[in-house]
């Protein structure tokens, strides 16, 4: 009996060392959790500056944990820690909670820059993403196309640029909001804006991949091969 090619069987997305997982976790710890802490403390009556400052504890603890467990300071942890230290130092100097609000923009800028820097590596961010959510024969075809097809490599570069640019746009707009909007509304607006930009990046990269990348993998022929294999099994 012939065995059909494996189209699904993806690797677990949360596997150790996955850049996709690290970036998502970085956004959760450095952007989402501080917002939750801020509004929780504001409901409890804590003033704006102190609530924002205490919201920095989770990302600072996470960065310290990363350094201790890995016994080295990787690029992402180092950039996040730098952003944290600068925001806290400037906030103490100015006494302004808006400086701490602008810090959220610095963090997303750090992640966006980290993604764009992968363009200079042998495995850009979007290639990691494609490998994470595919498996079997599809992933093999992705690896072959990346190795042998310049047009497919351009698709990966564009997908990486879309994600990095979306986060940089979020960073710039967050800083603008931090100094122009009412302080208590900035974290919520910033969170909604970040989710919207991530969804936009996902849609744009997926549409572009389906139009330009998927035909290069010849998945239609693979699906026909699977269908024929299933017919033989019957």
PDB file of C-alpha atoms in Angstrom:
ATOM      1  CA  UNK A   1       0.000   0.000   0.000  1.00  0.00           C
ATOM      2  CA  UNK A   2       1.410   3.380  -0.966  1.00  0.00           C
ATOM      3  CA  UNK A   3       1.777   5.967   1.723  1.00  0.00           C
ATOM      4  CA  UNK A   4       0.510   9.438   0.792  1.00  0.00           C
ATOM      5  CA  UNK A   5       2.797  12.436   1.259  1.00  0.00           C
ATOM      6  CA  UNK A   6       2.449  14.236   4.568  1.00  0.00           C
ATOM      7  CA  UNK A   7       0.908  17.641   3.970  1.00  0.00           C
ATOM      8  CA  UNK A   8       0.132  18.564   7.551  1.00  0.00           C
ATOM      9  CA  UNK A   9       2.344  17.134  10.328  1.00  0.00           C
ATOM     10  CA  UNK A  10       3.811  20.512  11.243  1.00  0.00           C
ATOM     11  CA  UNK A  11       6.339  20.861  13.973  1.00  0.00           C
ATOM     12  CA  UNK A  12       4.984  22.133  17.216  1.00  0.00           C
ATOM     13  CA  UNK A  13       4.894  25.917  16.856  1.00  0.00           C
ATOM     14  CA  UNK A  14       6.063  26.345  20.430  1.00  0.00           C
ATOM     15  CA  UNK A  15       9.226  24.334  20.039  1.00  0.00           C
ATOM     16  CA  UNK A  16      12.270  25.544  21.910  1.00  0.00           C
ATOM     17  CA  UNK A  17      14.320  28.110  20.062  1.00  0.00           C
ATOM     18  CA  UNK A  18      11.645  29.025  17.490  1.00  0.00           C
ATOM     19  CA  UNK A  19      12.123  32.675  16.445  1.00  0.00           C
ATOM     20  CA  UNK A  20       8.363  32.896  15.851  1.00  0.00           C
ATOM     21  CA  UNK A  21       7.699  31.847  19.459  1.00  0.00           C
ATOM     22  CA  UNK A  22      10.382  34.159  20.849  1.00  0.00           C
ATOM     23  CA  UNK A  23       9.000  37.194  19.037  1.00  0.00           C
ATOM     24  CA  UNK A  24       5.390  36.465  20.050  1.00  0.00           C
ATOM     25  CA  UNK A  25       6.434  35.926  23.670  1.00  0.00           C
ATOM     26  CA  UNK A  26       8.494  39.115  23.581  1.00  0.00           C
ATOM     27  CA  UNK A  27       5.461  41.115  22.452  1.00  0.00           C
ATOM     28  CA  UNK A  28       3.253  39.496  25.109  1.00  0.00           C
ATOM     29  CA  UNK A  29       5.684  40.066  27.979  1.00  0.00           C
ATOM     30  CA  UNK A  30       6.924  43.493  26.892  1.00  0.00           C
ATOM     31  CA  UNK A  31       3.688  45.003  25.573  1.00  0.00           C
ATOM     32  CA  UNK A  32       0.569  43.123  26.716  1.00  0.00           C
ATOM     33  CA  UNK A  33       1.393  42.300  30.349  1.00  0.00           C
ATOM     34  CA  UNK A  34       2.499  45.868  31.239  1.00  0.00           C
ATOM     35  CA  UNK A  35      -0.846  47.143  29.915  1.00  0.00           C
ATOM     36  CA  UNK A  36      -2.748  44.690  32.113  1.00  0.00           C
ATOM     37  CA  UNK A  37      -0.655  45.686  35.132  1.00  0.00           C
ATOM     38  CA  UNK A  38      -1.168  49.408  34.408  1.00  0.00           C
ATOM     39  CA  UNK A  39      -4.959  49.264  34.261  1.00  0.00           C
ATOM     40  CA  UNK A  40      -5.149  46.920  37.231  1.00  0.00           C
ATOM     41  CA  UNK A  41      -3.149  49.347  39.336  1.00  0.00           C
ATOM     42  CA  UNK A  42      -5.103  52.355  38.065  1.00  0.00           C
ATOM     43  CA  UNK A  43      -8.343  50.680  39.152  1.00  0.00           C
ATOM     44  CA  UNK A  44      -6.707  50.184  42.561  1.00  0.00           C
ATOM     45  CA  UNK A  45      -6.007  53.931  42.748  1.00  0.00           C
ATOM     46  CA  UNK A  46      -2.274  53.962  41.959  1.00  0.00           C
ATOM     47  CA  UNK A  47      -1.085  57.117  40.169  1.00  0.00           C
ATOM     48  CA  UNK A  48      -0.162  57.020  36.491  1.00  0.00           C
ATOM     49  CA  UNK A  49       3.619  57.250  36.794  1.00  0.00           C
ATOM     50  CA  UNK A  50       3.935  54.539  39.448  1.00  0.00           C
ATOM     51  CA  UNK A  51       1.474  52.239  37.638  1.00  0.00           C
ATOM     52  CA  UNK A  52       3.495  52.543  34.426  1.00  0.00           C
ATOM     53  CA  UNK A  53       6.763  52.027  36.291  1.00  0.00           C
ATOM     54  CA  UNK A  54       5.518  48.886  38.062  1.00  0.00           C
ATOM     55  CA  UNK A  55       4.332  47.603  34.684  1.00  0.00           C
ATOM     56  CA  UNK A  56       7.978  47.416  33.629  1.00  0.00           C
ATOM     57  CA  UNK A  57       8.759  44.754  36.245  1.00  0.00           C
ATOM     58  CA  UNK A  58       7.499  41.753  34.171  1.00  0.00           C
ATOM     59  CA  UNK A  59       9.593  42.579  31.071  1.00  0.00           C
ATOM     60  CA  UNK A  60      12.629  43.379  33.227  1.00  0.00           C
ATOM     61  CA  UNK A  61      12.243  40.068  35.107  1.00  0.00           C
ATOM     62  CA  UNK A  62      11.780  38.160  31.841  1.00  0.00           C
ATOM     63  CA  UNK A  63      14.918  39.695  30.348  1.00  0.00           C
ATOM     64  CA  UNK A  64      16.924  38.930  33.477  1.00  0.00           C
ATOM     65  CA  UNK A  65      15.635  35.344  33.428  1.00  0.00           C
ATOM     66  CA  UNK A  66      16.638  35.002  29.772  1.00  0.00           C
ATOM     67  CA  UNK A  67      20.157  36.215  30.520  1.00  0.00           C
ATOM     68  CA  UNK A  68      20.550  33.895  33.528  1.00  0.00           C
ATOM     69  CA  UNK A  69      19.189  30.750  31.826  1.00  0.00           C
ATOM     70  CA  UNK A  70      21.010  31.274  28.529  1.00  0.00           C
ATOM     71  CA  UNK A  71      24.135  32.573  30.282  1.00  0.00           C
ATOM     72  CA  UNK A  72      24.523  35.148  27.572  1.00  0.00           C
ATOM     73  CA  UNK A  73      22.817  38.330  26.398  1.00  0.00           C
ATOM     74  CA  UNK A  74      21.275  37.699  22.981  1.00  0.00           C
ATOM     75  CA  UNK A  75      20.409  40.534  20.625  1.00  0.00           C
ATOM     76  CA  UNK A  76      16.691  40.699  21.471  1.00  0.00           C
ATOM     77  CA  UNK A  77      17.219  40.572  25.243  1.00  0.00           C
ATOM     78  CA  UNK A  78      19.992  43.153  25.046  1.00  0.00           C
ATOM     79  CA  UNK A  79      17.921  45.593  22.997  1.00  0.00           C
ATOM     80  CA  UNK A  80      14.865  45.206  25.239  1.00  0.00           C
ATOM     81  CA  UNK A  81      16.948  45.742  28.381  1.00  0.00           C
ATOM     82  CA  UNK A  82      18.512  48.851  26.830  1.00  0.00           C
ATOM     83  CA  UNK A  83      15.048  50.234  26.027  1.00  0.00           C
ATOM     84  CA  UNK A  84      13.865  49.517  29.584  1.00  0.00           C
ATOM     85  CA  UNK A  85      16.852  51.176  31.230  1.00  0.00           C
ATOM     86  CA  UNK A  86      16.661  54.249  29.008  1.00  0.00           C
ATOM     87  CA  UNK A  87      12.936  54.722  29.604  1.00  0.00           C
ATOM     88  CA  UNK A  88      13.264  54.358  33.383  1.00  0.00           C
ATOM     89  CA  UNK A  89      16.265  56.700  33.544  1.00  0.00           C
ATOM     90  CA  UNK A  90      14.576  59.365  31.430  1.00  0.00           C
ATOM     91  CA  UNK A  91      11.361  58.998  33.419  1.00  0.00           C
ATOM     92  CA  UNK A  92      13.155  59.592  36.702  1.00  0.00           C
ATOM     93  CA  UNK A  93      14.852  62.640  35.207  1.00  0.00           C
ATOM     94  CA  UNK A  94      11.663  64.137  33.781  1.00  0.00           C
ATOM     95  CA  UNK A  95       9.098  62.745  36.227  1.00  0.00           C
ATOM     96  CA  UNK A  96       6.773  62.326  33.254  1.00  0.00           C
ATOM     97  CA  UNK A  97       4.645  59.203  32.741  1.00  0.00           C
ATOM     98  CA  UNK A  98       4.631  59.989  29.011  1.00  0.00           C
ATOM     99  CA  UNK A  99       8.284  58.953  28.838  1.00  0.00           C
ATOM    100  CA  UNK A 100       7.308  55.527  30.135  1.00  0.00           C
ATOM    101  CA  UNK A 101       4.446  55.346  27.627  1.00  0.00           C
ATOM    102  CA  UNK A 102       6.865  56.049  24.789  1.00  0.00           C
ATOM    103  CA  UNK A 103       8.852  53.049  25.997  1.00  0.00           C
ATOM    104  CA  UNK A 104       6.241  50.718  24.427  1.00  0.00           C
ATOM    105  CA  UNK A 105       7.190  52.170  21.066  1.00  0.00           C
ATOM    106  CA  UNK A 106      10.845  51.502  21.739  1.00  0.00           C
ATOM    107  CA  UNK A 107      10.111  47.852  22.518  1.00  0.00           C
ATOM    108  CA  UNK A 108       8.141  47.239  19.321  1.00  0.00           C
ATOM    109  CA  UNK A 109      10.887  49.093  17.446  1.00  0.00           C
ATOM    110  CA  UNK A 110      13.399  46.673  18.959  1.00  0.00           C
ATOM    111  CA  UNK A 111      11.388  43.664  17.759  1.00  0.00           C
ATOM    112  CA  UNK A 112      10.844  45.217  14.333  1.00  0.00           C
ATOM    113  CA  UNK A 113      14.551  45.929  13.935  1.00  0.00           C
ATOM    114  CA  UNK A 114      15.380  42.392  15.091  1.00  0.00           C
ATOM    115  CA  UNK A 115      13.094  41.012  12.360  1.00  0.00           C
ATOM    116  CA  UNK A 116      14.610  43.245   9.671  1.00  0.00           C
ATOM    117  CA  UNK A 117      18.123  42.268  10.733  1.00  0.00           C
ATOM    118  CA  UNK A 118      17.293  38.650   9.859  1.00  0.00           C
ATOM    119  CA  UNK A 119      17.255  39.774   6.210  1.00  0.00           C
ATOM    120  CA  UNK A 120      21.030  39.672   6.368  1.00  0.00           C
ATOM    121  CA  UNK A 121      21.067  36.096   7.703  1.00  0.00           C
ATOM    122  CA  UNK A 122      20.810  32.760   5.938  1.00  0.00           C
ATOM    123  CA  UNK A 123      17.345  32.199   7.432  1.00  0.00           C
ATOM    124  CA  UNK A 124      15.148  35.328   7.462  1.00  0.00           C
ATOM    125  CA  UNK A 125      12.246  35.608   9.883  1.00  0.00           C
ATOM    126  CA  UNK A 126       9.528  34.776   7.358  1.00  0.00           C
ATOM    127  CA  UNK A 127      11.323  31.596   6.342  1.00  0.00           C
ATOM    128  CA  UNK A 128      11.258  30.516  10.006  1.00  0.00           C
ATOM    129  CA  UNK A 129       7.532  31.296  10.079  1.00  0.00           C
ATOM    130  CA  UNK A 130       6.847  29.201   6.978  1.00  0.00           C
ATOM    131  CA  UNK A 131       8.835  26.289   8.371  1.00  0.00           C
ATOM    132  CA  UNK A 132       7.100  26.539  11.738  1.00  0.00           C
ATOM    133  CA  UNK A 133       3.585  26.183  10.365  1.00  0.00           C
ATOM    134  CA  UNK A 134       4.234  23.582   7.673  1.00  0.00           C
ATOM    135  CA  UNK A 135       5.636  20.086   7.680  1.00  0.00           C
ATOM    136  CA  UNK A 136       6.307  16.995   5.623  1.00  0.00           C
ATOM    137  CA  UNK A 137       6.564  17.404   1.863  1.00  0.00           C
ATOM    138  CA  UNK A 138       5.414  21.039   1.894  1.00  0.00           C
ATOM    139  CA  UNK A 139       8.254  22.024   4.177  1.00  0.00           C
ATOM    140  CA  UNK A 140      10.712  20.101   2.024  1.00  0.00           C
ATOM    141  CA  UNK A 141       9.505  22.023  -1.030  1.00  0.00           C
ATOM    142  CA  UNK A 142       9.904  25.293   0.863  1.00  0.00           C
ATOM    143  CA  UNK A 143      13.505  24.383   1.721  1.00  0.00           C
ATOM    144  CA  UNK A 144      14.257  23.419  -1.884  1.00  0.00           C
ATOM    145  CA  UNK A 145      12.640  26.587  -3.260  1.00  0.00           C
ATOM    146  CA  UNK A 146      14.577  28.726  -0.777  1.00  0.00           C
ATOM    147  CA  UNK A 147      17.826  27.054  -1.815  1.00  0.00           C
ATOM    148  CA  UNK A 148      17.285  26.967  -5.589  1.00  0.00           C
ATOM    149  CA  UNK A 149      14.754  29.643  -6.574  1.00  0.00           C
ATOM    150  CA  UNK A 150      15.699  33.354  -6.398  1.00  0.00           C
ATOM    151  CA  UNK A 151      12.051  34.373  -6.941  1.00  0.00           C
ATOM    152  CA  UNK A 152      11.022  32.414  -3.842  1.00  0.00           C
ATOM    153  CA  UNK A 153      13.807  34.031  -1.826  1.00  0.00           C
ATOM    154  CA  UNK A 154      12.408  37.429  -2.844  1.00  0.00           C
ATOM    155  CA  UNK A 155       9.004  36.353  -1.509  1.00  0.00           C
ATOM    156  CA  UNK A 156      10.614  35.461   1.838  1.00  0.00           C
ATOM    157  CA  UNK A 157      12.471  38.784   1.955  1.00  0.00           C
ATOM    158  CA  UNK A 158       9.275  40.720   1.232  1.00  0.00           C
ATOM    159  CA  UNK A 159       7.357  38.777   3.901  1.00  0.00           C
ATOM    160  CA  UNK A 160      10.088  39.556   6.427  1.00  0.00           C
ATOM    161  CA  UNK A 161      10.087  43.232   5.439  1.00  0.00           C
ATOM    162  CA  UNK A 162       6.298  43.424   5.832  1.00  0.00           C
ATOM    163  CA  UNK A 163       6.462  42.175   9.426  1.00  0.00           C
ATOM    164  CA  UNK A 164       9.442  44.308  10.424  1.00  0.00           C
ATOM    165  CA  UNK A 165       7.938  47.432   8.842  1.00  0.00           C
ATOM    166  CA  UNK A 166       4.562  46.896  10.539  1.00  0.00           C
ATOM    167  CA  UNK A 167       6.221  46.855  13.955  1.00  0.00           C
ATOM    168  CA  UNK A 168       8.304  49.938  13.148  1.00  0.00           C
ATOM    169  CA  UNK A 169       5.126  51.766  12.112  1.00  0.00           C
ATOM    170  CA  UNK A 170       3.613  50.741  15.449  1.00  0.00           C
ATOM    171  CA  UNK A 171       6.684  52.048  17.247  1.00  0.00           C
ATOM    172  CA  UNK A 172       6.582  55.488  15.630  1.00  0.00           C
ATOM    173  CA  UNK A 173       2.814  55.879  16.099  1.00  0.00           C
ATOM    174  CA  UNK A 174       3.098  54.770  19.740  1.00  0.00           C
ATOM    175  CA  UNK A 175       5.616  57.507  20.510  1.00  0.00           C
ATOM    176  CA  UNK A 176       3.354  60.085  18.843  1.00  0.00           C
ATOM    177  CA  UNK A 177       0.349  58.867  20.869  1.00  0.00           C
ATOM    178  CA  UNK A 178       2.383  58.903  24.091  1.00  0.00           C
ATOM    179  CA  UNK A 179       2.969  62.638  23.819  1.00  0.00           C
ATOM    180  CA  UNK A 180      -0.377  63.734  22.349  1.00  0.00           C
ATOM    181  CA  UNK A 181      -3.197  61.590  23.816  1.00  0.00           C
ATOM    182  CA  UNK A 182      -4.626  61.493  27.389  1.00  0.00           C
ATOM    183  CA  UNK A 183      -2.324  59.264  29.429  1.00  0.00           C
ATOM    184  CA  UNK A 184      -4.945  56.774  30.634  1.00  0.00           C
ATOM    185  CA  UNK A 185      -6.131  56.072  27.091  1.00  0.00           C
ATOM    186  CA  UNK A 186      -2.723  55.529  25.492  1.00  0.00           C
ATOM    187  CA  UNK A 187      -2.078  51.908  26.646  1.00  0.00           C
ATOM    188  CA  UNK A 188      -5.482  50.692  25.422  1.00  0.00           C
ATOM    189  CA  UNK A 189      -5.263  52.531  22.090  1.00  0.00           C
ATOM    190  CA  UNK A 190      -1.711  51.267  21.693  1.00  0.00           C
ATOM    191  CA  UNK A 191      -2.769  47.666  22.287  1.00  0.00           C
ATOM    192  CA  UNK A 192      -5.617  47.888  19.762  1.00  0.00           C
ATOM    193  CA  UNK A 193      -3.279  49.509  17.239  1.00  0.00           C
ATOM    194  CA  UNK A 194      -0.642  46.814  17.715  1.00  0.00           C
ATOM    195  CA  UNK A 195      -3.173  44.006  17.205  1.00  0.00           C
ATOM    196  CA  UNK A 196      -4.527  45.763  14.086  1.00  0.00           C
ATOM    197  CA  UNK A 197      -1.043  46.138  12.595  1.00  0.00           C
ATOM    198  CA  UNK A 198      -0.152  42.510  13.340  1.00  0.00           C
ATOM    199  CA  UNK A 199      -3.368  41.356  11.647  1.00  0.00           C
ATOM    200  CA  UNK A 200      -2.631  43.639   8.696  1.00  0.00           C
ATOM    201  CA  UNK A 201       0.906  42.242   8.410  1.00  0.00           C
ATOM    202  CA  UNK A 202      -0.465  38.694   8.547  1.00  0.00           C
ATOM    203  CA  UNK A 203      -3.053  39.349   5.822  1.00  0.00           C
ATOM    204  CA  UNK A 204      -0.615  41.204   3.554  1.00  0.00           C
ATOM    205  CA  UNK A 205       2.138  38.594   3.899  1.00  0.00           C
ATOM    206  CA  UNK A 206      -0.304  35.710   3.375  1.00  0.00           C
ATOM    207  CA  UNK A 207      -1.880  37.280   0.288  1.00  0.00           C
ATOM    208  CA  UNK A 208       1.526  38.046  -1.178  1.00  0.00           C
ATOM    209  CA  UNK A 209       2.749  34.519  -0.451  1.00  0.00           C
ATOM    210  CA  UNK A 210      -0.310  32.926  -2.049  1.00  0.00           C
ATOM    211  CA  UNK A 211       0.096  35.062  -5.165  1.00  0.00           C
ATOM    212  CA  UNK A 212       3.876  34.941  -5.577  1.00  0.00           C
ATOM    213  CA  UNK A 213       5.273  32.152  -3.400  1.00  0.00           C
ATOM    214  CA  UNK A 214       2.793  29.312  -3.507  1.00  0.00           C
ATOM    215  CA  UNK A 215       2.931  28.863  -7.326  1.00  0.00           C
ATOM    216  CA  UNK A 216       6.702  28.397  -7.042  1.00  0.00           C
ATOM    217  CA  UNK A 217       6.132  25.405  -4.732  1.00  0.00           C
ATOM    218  CA  UNK A 218       3.860  23.721  -7.284  1.00  0.00           C
ATOM    219  CA  UNK A 219       1.491  22.665  -4.505  1.00  0.00           C
ATOM    220  CA  UNK A 220      -1.262  21.951  -7.007  1.00  0.00           C
ATOM    221  CA  UNK A 221       0.798  19.072  -8.394  1.00  0.00           C
ATOM    222  CA  UNK A 222       1.461  17.872  -4.862  1.00  0.00           C
ATOM    223  CA  UNK A 223      -2.256  17.915  -4.018  1.00  0.00           C
ATOM    224  CA  UNK A 224      -2.972  15.905  -7.184  1.00  0.00           C
ATOM    225  CA  UNK A 225      -0.295  13.421  -6.141  1.00  0.00           C
ATOM    226  CA  UNK A 226      -1.922  13.061  -2.711  1.00  0.00           C
ATOM    227  CA  UNK A 227      -5.368  12.606  -4.257  1.00  0.00           C
ATOM    228  CA  UNK A 228      -4.068   9.879  -6.581  1.00  0.00           C
ATOM    229  CA  UNK A 229      -2.338   8.166  -3.663  1.00  0.00           C
ATOM    230  CA  UNK A 230      -5.586   8.123  -1.690  1.00  0.00           C
ATOM    231  CA  UNK A 231      -7.401   6.617  -4.663  1.00  0.00           C
ATOM    232  CA  UNK A 232      -4.793   3.843  -4.854  1.00  0.00           C
ATOM    233  CA  UNK A 233      -5.241   3.122  -1.145  1.00  0.00           C
ATOM    234  CA  UNK A 234      -8.975   2.627  -1.646  1.00  0.00           C
TER     235      UNK A 234
END
